[in-house]
Each structure stands twice: as structure tokens, then as C-alpha cells.
């Protein structure tokens, strides 16, 4: 059970860091430079996929930590 808590905590921490990266890229996507905007949009796509993957892992970890019965 303790290792599940550690894993869950690590996943939530990674999700939080991904959100911060995503917010920074969203800021870049509003700049007037089209090259920077295009790069930011591609990075946003990758970060959104990472975010979705982490959320799925968090859900799985949480569900696995629930008592069976």
C-alpha cells in the first residue's frame, strides 16, 4: 500500500510539472512570432498527450489501491 502512495504521489507531482510546462507553452502560443507559435503548438500537443497518459496512470493507481470486495 505504501508503494502505491509513493507511486501516486510521484504521478501527481509529474502531472503538476506537466501543467506548469503546458501553461508556459500556452503563453508562447500567444506571441506574435509565427515560428514560436508553431513550435509551442507542437509542444502543447505533446504535453497534452503526456498529461492524458499521466491522468490515466493516476486513475489506474487509485483504482488499484481501493480495497477489493
GROMACS .gro file of C-alpha atoms in nm, residues 5-59:
model
   55
    5UNK     CA    1   0.106   0.601  -0.223
    6UNK     CA    2   0.460   0.681  -0.337
    7UNK     CA    3   0.373   0.595  -0.696
    8UNK     CA    4   0.055   0.801  -0.679
    9UNK     CA    5   0.244   1.094  -0.528
   10UNK     CA    6   0.510   1.075  -0.798
   11UNK     CA    7   0.246   1.066  -1.073
   12UNK     CA    8   0.061   1.365  -0.926
   13UNK     CA    9   0.389   1.554  -0.898
   14UNK     CA   10   0.470   1.479  -1.264
   15UNK     CA   11   0.120   1.589  -1.364
   16UNK     CA   12   0.167   1.916  -1.180
   17UNK     CA   13   0.501   1.978  -1.351
   18UNK     CA   14   0.342   1.899  -1.687
   19UNK     CA   15   0.069   2.156  -1.618
   20UNK     CA   16   0.332   2.421  -1.548
   21UNK     CA   17   0.513   2.338  -1.874
   22UNK     CA   18   0.182   2.347  -2.058
   23UNK     CA   19   0.095   2.691  -1.919
   24UNK     CA   20   0.433   2.828  -2.031
   25UNK     CA   21   0.384   2.689  -2.380
   26UNK     CA   22   0.031   2.836  -2.392
   27UNK     CA   23   0.187   3.176  -2.317
   28UNK     CA   24   0.432   3.130  -2.605
   29UNK     CA   25   0.144   3.036  -2.836
   30UNK     CA   26   0.008   3.389  -2.793
   31UNK     CA   27   0.323   3.564  -2.912
   32UNK     CA   28   0.326   3.746  -3.247
   33UNK     CA   29   0.613   3.533  -3.388
   34UNK     CA   30   0.460   3.258  -3.606
   35UNK     CA   31   0.765   3.033  -3.574
   36UNK     CA   32   0.748   3.041  -3.196
   37UNK     CA   33   0.372   2.986  -3.207
   38UNK     CA   34   0.409   2.681  -3.433
   39UNK     CA   35   0.677   2.531  -3.208
   40UNK     CA   36   0.465   2.599  -2.900
   41UNK     CA   37   0.159   2.438  -3.058
   42UNK     CA   38   0.355   2.120  -3.134
   43UNK     CA   39   0.491   2.115  -2.779
   44UNK     CA   40   0.138   2.172  -2.642
   45UNK     CA   41   0.017   1.866  -2.835
   46UNK     CA   42   0.293   1.652  -2.682
   47UNK     CA   43   0.233   1.790  -2.333
   48UNK     CA   44  -0.140   1.727  -2.361
   49UNK     CA   45  -0.070   1.364  -2.452
   50UNK     CA   46   0.167   1.334  -2.156
   51UNK     CA   47  -0.100   1.490  -1.933
   52UNK     CA   48  -0.365   1.245  -2.055
   53UNK     CA   49  -0.128   0.949  -2.005
   54UNK     CA   50  -0.049   1.062  -1.651
   55UNK     CA   51  -0.416   1.105  -1.566
   56UNK     CA   52  -0.485   0.751  -1.687
   57UNK     CA   53  -0.197   0.619  -1.473
   58UNK     CA   54  -0.325   0.813  -1.172
   59UNK     CA   55  -0.673   0.670  -1.222
   0.00000   0.00000   0.00000
